[in-house]
Coordinates of C-alpha atoms in Angstrom, one line a residue:
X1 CA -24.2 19.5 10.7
X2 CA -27.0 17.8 8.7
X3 CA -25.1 15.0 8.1
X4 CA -25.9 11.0 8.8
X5 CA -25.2 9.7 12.1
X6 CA -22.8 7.3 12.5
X7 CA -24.3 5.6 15.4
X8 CA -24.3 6.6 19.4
X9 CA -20.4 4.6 20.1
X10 CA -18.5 6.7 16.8
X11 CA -20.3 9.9 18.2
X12 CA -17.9 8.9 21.9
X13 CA -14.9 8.3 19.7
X14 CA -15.6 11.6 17.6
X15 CA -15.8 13.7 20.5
X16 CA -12.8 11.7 22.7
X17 CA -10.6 12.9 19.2
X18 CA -12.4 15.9 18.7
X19 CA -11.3 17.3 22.3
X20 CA -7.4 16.0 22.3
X21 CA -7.3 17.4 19.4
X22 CA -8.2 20.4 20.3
X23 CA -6.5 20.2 23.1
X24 CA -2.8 19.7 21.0
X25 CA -3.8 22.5 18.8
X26 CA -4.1 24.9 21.6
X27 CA -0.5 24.2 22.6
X28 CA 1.0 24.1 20.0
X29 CA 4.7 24.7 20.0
X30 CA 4.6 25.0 23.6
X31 CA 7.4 23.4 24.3
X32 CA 9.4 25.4 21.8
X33 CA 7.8 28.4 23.9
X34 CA 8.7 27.0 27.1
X35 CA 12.5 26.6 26.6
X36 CA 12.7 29.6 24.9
X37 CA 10.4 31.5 27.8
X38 CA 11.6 29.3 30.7
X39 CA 14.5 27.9 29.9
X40 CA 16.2 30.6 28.3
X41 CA 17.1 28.0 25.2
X42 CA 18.9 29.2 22.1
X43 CA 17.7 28.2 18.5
X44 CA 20.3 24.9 18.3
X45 CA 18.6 23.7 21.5
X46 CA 14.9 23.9 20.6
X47 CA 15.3 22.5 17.5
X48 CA 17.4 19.5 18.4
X49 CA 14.2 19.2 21.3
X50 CA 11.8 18.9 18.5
X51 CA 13.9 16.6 16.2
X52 CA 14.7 14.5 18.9
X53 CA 11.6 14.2 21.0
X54 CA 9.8 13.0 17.3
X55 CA 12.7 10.3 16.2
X56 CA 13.4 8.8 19.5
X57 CA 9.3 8.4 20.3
X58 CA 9.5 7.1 16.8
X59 CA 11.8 4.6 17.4
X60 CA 10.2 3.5 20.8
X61 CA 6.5 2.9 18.9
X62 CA 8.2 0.3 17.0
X63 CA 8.2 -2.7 18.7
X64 CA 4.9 -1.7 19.8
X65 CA 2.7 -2.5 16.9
X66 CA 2.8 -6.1 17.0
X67 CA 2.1 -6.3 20.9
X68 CA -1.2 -3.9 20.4
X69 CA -1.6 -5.7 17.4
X70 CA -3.2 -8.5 18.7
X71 CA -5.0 -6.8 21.9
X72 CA -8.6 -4.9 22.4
X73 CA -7.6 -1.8 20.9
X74 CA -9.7 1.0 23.4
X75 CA -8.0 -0.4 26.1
X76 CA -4.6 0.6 24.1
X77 CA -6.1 4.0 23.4
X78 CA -7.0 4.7 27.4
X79 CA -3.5 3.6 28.1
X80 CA -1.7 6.2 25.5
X81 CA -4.5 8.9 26.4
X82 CA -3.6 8.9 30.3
X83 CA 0.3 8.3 29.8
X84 CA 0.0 11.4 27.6
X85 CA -1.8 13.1 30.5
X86 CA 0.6 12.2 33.4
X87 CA 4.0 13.0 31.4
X88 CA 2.4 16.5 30.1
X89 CA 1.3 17.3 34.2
X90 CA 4.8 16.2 35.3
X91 CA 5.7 19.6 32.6
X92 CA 4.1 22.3 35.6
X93 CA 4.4 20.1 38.4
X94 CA 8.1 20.4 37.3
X95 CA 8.1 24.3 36.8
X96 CA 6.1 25.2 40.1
X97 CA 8.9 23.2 42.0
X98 CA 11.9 25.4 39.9
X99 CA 12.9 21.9 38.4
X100 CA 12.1 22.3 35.0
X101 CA 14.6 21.1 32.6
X102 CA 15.5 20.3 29.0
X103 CA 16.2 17.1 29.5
X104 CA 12.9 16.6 31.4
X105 CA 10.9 18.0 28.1
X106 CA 12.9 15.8 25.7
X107 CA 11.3 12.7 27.8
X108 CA 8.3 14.4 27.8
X109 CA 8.1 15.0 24.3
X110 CA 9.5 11.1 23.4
X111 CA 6.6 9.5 25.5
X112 CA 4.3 11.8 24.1
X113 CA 5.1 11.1 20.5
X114 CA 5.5 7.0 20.8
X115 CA 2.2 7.2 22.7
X116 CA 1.0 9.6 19.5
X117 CA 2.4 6.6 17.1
X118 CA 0.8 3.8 19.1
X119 CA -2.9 5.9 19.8
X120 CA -2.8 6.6 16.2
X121 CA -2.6 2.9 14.8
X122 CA -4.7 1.6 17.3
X123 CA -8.0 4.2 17.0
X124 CA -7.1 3.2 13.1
X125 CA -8.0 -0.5 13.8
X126 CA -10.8 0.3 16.3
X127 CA -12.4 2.3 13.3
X128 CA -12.1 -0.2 10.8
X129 CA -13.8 -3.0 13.8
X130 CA -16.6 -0.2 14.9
X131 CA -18.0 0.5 11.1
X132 CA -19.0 -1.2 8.2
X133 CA -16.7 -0.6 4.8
X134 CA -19.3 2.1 3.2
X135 CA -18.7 4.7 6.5
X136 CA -14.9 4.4 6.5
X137 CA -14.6 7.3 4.4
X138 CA -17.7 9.7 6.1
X139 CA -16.0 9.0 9.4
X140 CA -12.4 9.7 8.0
X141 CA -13.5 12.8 6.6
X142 CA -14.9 14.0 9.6
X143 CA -12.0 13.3 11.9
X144 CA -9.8 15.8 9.4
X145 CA -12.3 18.5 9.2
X146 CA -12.2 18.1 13.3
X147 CA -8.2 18.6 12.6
X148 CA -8.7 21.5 10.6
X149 CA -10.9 23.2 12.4
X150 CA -8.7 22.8 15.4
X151 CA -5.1 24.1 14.0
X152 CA -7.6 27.7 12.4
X153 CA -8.8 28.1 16.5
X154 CA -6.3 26.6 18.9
X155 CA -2.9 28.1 17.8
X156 CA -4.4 31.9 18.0
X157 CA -6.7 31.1 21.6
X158 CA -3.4 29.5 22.8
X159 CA -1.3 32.2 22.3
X160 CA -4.0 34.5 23.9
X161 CA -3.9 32.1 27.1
X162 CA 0.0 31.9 27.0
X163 CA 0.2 36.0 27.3
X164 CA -2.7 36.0 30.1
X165 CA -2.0 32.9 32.0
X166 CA 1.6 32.2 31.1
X167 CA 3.5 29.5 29.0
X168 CA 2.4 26.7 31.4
X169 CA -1.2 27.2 30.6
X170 CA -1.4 25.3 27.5
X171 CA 0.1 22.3 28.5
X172 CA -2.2 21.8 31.5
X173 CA -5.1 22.4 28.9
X174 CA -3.7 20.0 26.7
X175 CA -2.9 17.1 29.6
X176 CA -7.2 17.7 30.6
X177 CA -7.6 16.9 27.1
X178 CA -6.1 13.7 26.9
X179 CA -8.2 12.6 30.8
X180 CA -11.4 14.1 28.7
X181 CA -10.3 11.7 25.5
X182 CA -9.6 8.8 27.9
X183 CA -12.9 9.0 29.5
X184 CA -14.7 9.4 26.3
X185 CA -13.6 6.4 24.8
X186 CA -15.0 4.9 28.2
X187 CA -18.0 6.0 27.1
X188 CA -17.7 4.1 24.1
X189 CA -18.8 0.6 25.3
X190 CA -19.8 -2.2 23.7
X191 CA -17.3 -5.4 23.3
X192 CA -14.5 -6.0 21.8
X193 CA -13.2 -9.5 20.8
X194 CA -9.5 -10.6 21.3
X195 CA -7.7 -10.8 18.8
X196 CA -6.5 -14.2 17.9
X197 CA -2.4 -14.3 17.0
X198 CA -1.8 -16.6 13.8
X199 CA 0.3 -19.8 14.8
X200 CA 4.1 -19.2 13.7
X201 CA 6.0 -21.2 12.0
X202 CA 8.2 -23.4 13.9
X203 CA 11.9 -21.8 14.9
X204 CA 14.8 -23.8 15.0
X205 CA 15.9 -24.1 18.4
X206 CA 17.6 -21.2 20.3
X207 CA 16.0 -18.8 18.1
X208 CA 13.8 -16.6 19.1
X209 CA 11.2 -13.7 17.4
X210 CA 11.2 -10.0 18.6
X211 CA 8.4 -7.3 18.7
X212 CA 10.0 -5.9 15.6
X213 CA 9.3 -9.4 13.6
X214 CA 5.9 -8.0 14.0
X215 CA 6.6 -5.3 12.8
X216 CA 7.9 -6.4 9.7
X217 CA 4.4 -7.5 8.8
X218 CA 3.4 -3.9 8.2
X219 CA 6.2 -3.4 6.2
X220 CA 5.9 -6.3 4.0
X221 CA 2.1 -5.4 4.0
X222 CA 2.8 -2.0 2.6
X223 CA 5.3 -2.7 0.1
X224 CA 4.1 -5.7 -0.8
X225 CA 0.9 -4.1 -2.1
X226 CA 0.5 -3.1 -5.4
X227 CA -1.4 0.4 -4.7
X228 CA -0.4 1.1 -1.2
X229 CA 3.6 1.0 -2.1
X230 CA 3.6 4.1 -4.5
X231 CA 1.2 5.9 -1.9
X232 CA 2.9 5.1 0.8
X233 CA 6.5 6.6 -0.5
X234 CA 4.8 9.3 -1.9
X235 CA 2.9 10.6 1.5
X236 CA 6.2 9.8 3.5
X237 CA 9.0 12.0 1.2
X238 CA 5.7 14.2 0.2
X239 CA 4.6 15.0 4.0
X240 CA 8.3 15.4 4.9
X241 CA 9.2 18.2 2.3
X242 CA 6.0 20.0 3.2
X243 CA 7.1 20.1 6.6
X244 CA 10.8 21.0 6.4
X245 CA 9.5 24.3 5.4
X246 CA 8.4 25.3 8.0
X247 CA 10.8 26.2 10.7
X248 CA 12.6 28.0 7.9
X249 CA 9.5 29.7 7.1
X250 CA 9.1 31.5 10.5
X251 CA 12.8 32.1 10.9
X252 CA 12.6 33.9 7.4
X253 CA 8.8 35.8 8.0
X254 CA 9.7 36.4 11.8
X255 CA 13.1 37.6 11.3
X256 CA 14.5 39.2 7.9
X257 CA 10.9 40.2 6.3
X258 CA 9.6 41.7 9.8
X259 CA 6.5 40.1 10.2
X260 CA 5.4 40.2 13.6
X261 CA 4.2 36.6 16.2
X262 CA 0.3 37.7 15.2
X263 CA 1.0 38.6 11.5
X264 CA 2.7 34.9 11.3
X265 CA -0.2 33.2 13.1
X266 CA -2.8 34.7 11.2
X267 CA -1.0 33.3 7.8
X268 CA -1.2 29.6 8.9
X269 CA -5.0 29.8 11.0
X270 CA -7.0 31.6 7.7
X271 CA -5.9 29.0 5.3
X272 CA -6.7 26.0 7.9
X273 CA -10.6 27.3 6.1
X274 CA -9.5 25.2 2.9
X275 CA -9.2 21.8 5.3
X276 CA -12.7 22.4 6.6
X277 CA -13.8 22.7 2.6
X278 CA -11.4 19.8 1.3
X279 CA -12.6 17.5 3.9
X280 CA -15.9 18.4 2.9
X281 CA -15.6 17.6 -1.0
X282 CA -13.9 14.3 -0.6
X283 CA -16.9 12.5 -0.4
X284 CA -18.8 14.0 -2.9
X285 CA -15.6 13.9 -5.1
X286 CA -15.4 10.0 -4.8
X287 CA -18.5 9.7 -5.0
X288 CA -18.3 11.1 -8.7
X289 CA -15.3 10.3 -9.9
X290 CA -13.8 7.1 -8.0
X291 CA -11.2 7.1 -4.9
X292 CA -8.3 6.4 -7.8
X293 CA -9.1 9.3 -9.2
X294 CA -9.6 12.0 -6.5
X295 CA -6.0 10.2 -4.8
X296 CA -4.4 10.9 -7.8
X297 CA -5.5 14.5 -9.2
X298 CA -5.2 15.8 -4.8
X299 CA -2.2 13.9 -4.7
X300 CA -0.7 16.0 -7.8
X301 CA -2.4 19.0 -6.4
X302 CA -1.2 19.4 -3.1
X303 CA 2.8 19.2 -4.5
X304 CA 2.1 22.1 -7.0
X305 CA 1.8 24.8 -3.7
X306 CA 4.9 25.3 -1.7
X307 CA 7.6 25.9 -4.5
X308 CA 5.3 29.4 -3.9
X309 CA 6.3 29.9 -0.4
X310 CA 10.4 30.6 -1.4
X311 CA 9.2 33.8 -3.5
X312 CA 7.0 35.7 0.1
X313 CA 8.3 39.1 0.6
X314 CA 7.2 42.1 2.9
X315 CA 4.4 43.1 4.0
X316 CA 0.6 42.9 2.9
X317 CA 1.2 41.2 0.0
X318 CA 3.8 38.8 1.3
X319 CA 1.1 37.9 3.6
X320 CA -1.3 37.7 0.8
X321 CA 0.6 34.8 -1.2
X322 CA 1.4 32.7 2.1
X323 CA -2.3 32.7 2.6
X324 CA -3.2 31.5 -0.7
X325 CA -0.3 29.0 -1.1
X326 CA -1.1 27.6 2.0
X327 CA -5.1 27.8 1.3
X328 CA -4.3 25.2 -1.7
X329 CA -2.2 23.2 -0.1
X330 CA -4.1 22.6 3.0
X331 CA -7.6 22.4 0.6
X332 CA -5.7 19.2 -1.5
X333 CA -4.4 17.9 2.0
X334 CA -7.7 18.2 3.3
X335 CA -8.9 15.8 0.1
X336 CA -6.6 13.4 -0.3
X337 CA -5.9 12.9 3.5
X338 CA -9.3 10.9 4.3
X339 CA -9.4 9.3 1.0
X340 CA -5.2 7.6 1.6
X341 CA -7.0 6.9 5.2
X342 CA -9.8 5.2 4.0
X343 CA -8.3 2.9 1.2
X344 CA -4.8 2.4 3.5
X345 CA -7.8 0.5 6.3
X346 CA -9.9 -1.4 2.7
X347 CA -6.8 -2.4 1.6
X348 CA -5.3 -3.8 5.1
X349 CA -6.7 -7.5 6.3
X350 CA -7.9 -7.1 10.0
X351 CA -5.0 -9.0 11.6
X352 CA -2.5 -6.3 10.3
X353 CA -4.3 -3.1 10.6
X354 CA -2.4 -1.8 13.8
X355 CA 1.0 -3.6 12.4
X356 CA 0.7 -1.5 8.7
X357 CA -0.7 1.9 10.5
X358 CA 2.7 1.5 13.2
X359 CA 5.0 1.3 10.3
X360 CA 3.9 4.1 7.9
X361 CA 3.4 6.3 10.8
X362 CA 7.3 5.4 12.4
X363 CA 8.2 5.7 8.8
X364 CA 6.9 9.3 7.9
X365 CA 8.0 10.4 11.5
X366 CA 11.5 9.2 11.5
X367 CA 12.1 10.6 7.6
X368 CA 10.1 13.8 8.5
X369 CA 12.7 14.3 11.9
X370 CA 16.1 13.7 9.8
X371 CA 14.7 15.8 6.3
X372 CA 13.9 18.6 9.4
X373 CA 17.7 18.9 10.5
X374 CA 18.7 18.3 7.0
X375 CA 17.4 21.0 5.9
X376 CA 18.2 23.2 8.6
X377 CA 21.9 22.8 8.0
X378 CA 21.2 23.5 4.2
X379 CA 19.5 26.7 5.3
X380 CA 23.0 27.6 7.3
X381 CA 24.5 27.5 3.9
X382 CA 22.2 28.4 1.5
X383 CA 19.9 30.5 3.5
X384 CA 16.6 29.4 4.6
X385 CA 14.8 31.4 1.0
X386 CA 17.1 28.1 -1.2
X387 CA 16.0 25.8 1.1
X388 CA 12.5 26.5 0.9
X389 CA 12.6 26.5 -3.1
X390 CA 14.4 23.3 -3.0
X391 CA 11.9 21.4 -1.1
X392 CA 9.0 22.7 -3.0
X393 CA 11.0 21.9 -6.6
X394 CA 11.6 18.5 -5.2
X395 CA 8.1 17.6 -4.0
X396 CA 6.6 19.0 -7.6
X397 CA 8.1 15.0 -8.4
X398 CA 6.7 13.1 -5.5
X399 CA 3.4 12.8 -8.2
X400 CA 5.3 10.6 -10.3
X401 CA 5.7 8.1 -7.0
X402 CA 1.8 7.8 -7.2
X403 CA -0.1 4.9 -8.6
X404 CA -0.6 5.5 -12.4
X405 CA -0.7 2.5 -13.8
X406 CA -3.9 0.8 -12.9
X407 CA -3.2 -3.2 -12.4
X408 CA -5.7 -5.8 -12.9
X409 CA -5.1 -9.2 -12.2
X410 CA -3.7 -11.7 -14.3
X411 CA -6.3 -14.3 -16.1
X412 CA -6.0 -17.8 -14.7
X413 CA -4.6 -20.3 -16.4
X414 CA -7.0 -22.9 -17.3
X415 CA -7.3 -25.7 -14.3
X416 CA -5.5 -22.8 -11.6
X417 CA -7.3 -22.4 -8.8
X418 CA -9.5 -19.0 -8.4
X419 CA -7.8 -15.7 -6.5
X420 CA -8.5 -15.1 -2.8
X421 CA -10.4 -12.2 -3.2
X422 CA -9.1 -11.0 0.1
X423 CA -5.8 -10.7 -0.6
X424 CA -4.5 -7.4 0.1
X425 CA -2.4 -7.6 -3.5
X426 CA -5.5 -7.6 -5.6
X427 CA -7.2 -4.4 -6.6
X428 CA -10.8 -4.2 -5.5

């Protein structure tokens, strides 16, 4: 509200995000619900669906970067939008004709999450192509406060819809979402150029490249480059102890400390309040102090929170502190999110935007998915209370994987030609 406009064709791709994003928000955890509900699943079952559904769609997005790599990207996005669609309606289709199984989920779920992966890298490069450098950052900030606002209203009006309407409810809501996104990036229009593949070198003969060789790119990209290495390991083991948490979080508040479904909703939907007001300050925080700066002190920030989560006990106030820990987190996520976004895009050449964005997101997903059962067979041992202090004592060091040493070129020796200013090595 009150902001610039970022012209009539990022308004289309605002709202085709803003409305599949709601649309995932509002079922979320539905498939946990519906082989619990439906399926009469035990605890082993759902989460080896959830684990499994994330690393094997992982995997499956991999060779896909370098093919959408050099393609229109909306076209892509269309493509992943109405896949997403027709494998979440197969979900009631399914249940209506007393099919419904887990096997039929775990599909589900693995198109779902490679079509996430492939969506994801793909809007990322569209972006970068649809605005000039200076409104990468206003455009990335709004897309998370459109994130935020959806995880504080869809969880809690999901729920309400899965008690009137039943468990199926959600995902039908959620496949119109994805028809609705598809259609709005129709709306988008304008034209989009092909993207021209660089010649190869020559192979010997009988040797031939794969989809992952294209891959590679975005991983030689990453850690190749002198600021987007540290960030890179440090969002990938950061975002992944963060999330291990929280399955051992509900099992804890739901179970031992007697908190009841509502109780443990309301703890995660208040704080989602501090992502609306991080996304808010980023700009104004770059702005002032630099985007070296703000990545740094919300990248040290937003490890210093869940450590805070292993000490929640009963009742009011035990609500109280999983509130606030999880306001700061989510505020420091909410900052540094769009900011990593914005300079991860500045610091990619065009021709491996989709190739980089494919890798660190197979890379966080795949890590996130193996810490996840990790740490659930710790919690069989330890208890999930140990677990949950463990993660949050090792992600206070992820900070030191950030980029604190500033590095400036080297002076060129007299008669050596001048640096390429575009290369991706070479702060700017």
């Amino acid at each position: 509200m009150g902001e610039r406009s970022l012209g009539r064709r990022f308004g289309w791709l605002w709202a085709a995000y803003a409305v599949s994003a709601f649309g995932t928000r509002l079922a979320f955890d539905a498939f946990a619900l519906i082989a619990v509900l439906a399926l009469h699943a035990g605890p082993t079952e759902v989460a080896l669906l959830a684990a499994s559904g994330l690393a094997v769609g992982a995997v499956l997005a991999v060779p896909l970067g370098g093919w959408v790599e050099f393609r229109p990207k909306r076209p892509v996005m269309v493509g992943a939008d109405l896949l997403r669609c027709a494998a979440l309606l197969s979900v009631p289709v399914a249940y209506a004709l007393d099919v419904l199984s887990l096997a039929q989920l775990l599909v589900v779920s693995v198109l779902t999450a490679a079509a996430d992966i492939t969506f994801g890298a793909a809007s990322g490069a569209f972006l970068k192509s649809l605005l000039p450098p200076e409104d990468l950052l206003a455009a990335n900030s709004r897309f998370e406060a459109t994130a935020w606002t959806a995880t504080a209203l869809g969880p809690p009006v999901g729920g309400v819809a899965i008690g009137v309407f039943g468990p199926m409810a959600t995902v039908l809501a959620d496949a119109a979402s994805y028809l609705l996104s598809a259609l709005g990036l129709r709306a988008v229009g304008g034209t989009e150029e092909h993207p021209e593949r660089p010649e190869r070198p020559e192979r010997p003969e009988g040797v031939r490249g794969s989809r992952l060789d294209d891959l590679r790119a975005g991983w030689r990209h990453i850690l190749g480059h002198a600021e987007l290495r540290p960030l890179f390991l440090n969002t990938v083991l950061g975002n992944a102890l963060i999330m291990v948490a929280s399955p051992l979080l509900a099992v804890l508040m739901l179970g031992r400390l007697g908190f009841t479904p509502w109780q443990y909703g309301l703890a995660f939907a208040v704080p989602c309040l501090g992502g609306l007001l991080g996304s808010r300050l980023s700009r104004r925080l770059v702005a002032r102090h630099g985007q070296r700066r703000v990545l740094l002190v919300a990248g040290t920030l937003r490890a210093c929170w869940s450590v805070g989560l292993a000490f929640v006990g009963p009742g009011t106030a035990g609500l109280v502190l999983v509130m606030a820990v999880e306001f700061g987190l989510i505020t420091s996520s909410a900052v540094f999110t769009p900011v990593l976004a914005t300079r991860r895009l500045e610091g990619t050449p065009p021709d491996r935007v989709t190739r980089t964005l494919t890798a660190w997101s197979v890379t966080s997903k795949t890590v996130t998915a193996a810490m996840t059962a990790l740490w659930g067979v710790l919690a069989m041992v330890t208890g999930p209370r140990a677990a949950i202090a463990l993660a949050g004592v090792l992600l206070l060091a992820t900070p030191l994987l950030l980029p604190w040493r500033e590095r400036t070129p080297a002076a060129p020796r007299p008669g050596a030609p001048a640096p390429d200013a575009r290369r991706p090595d070479v702060p700017r």
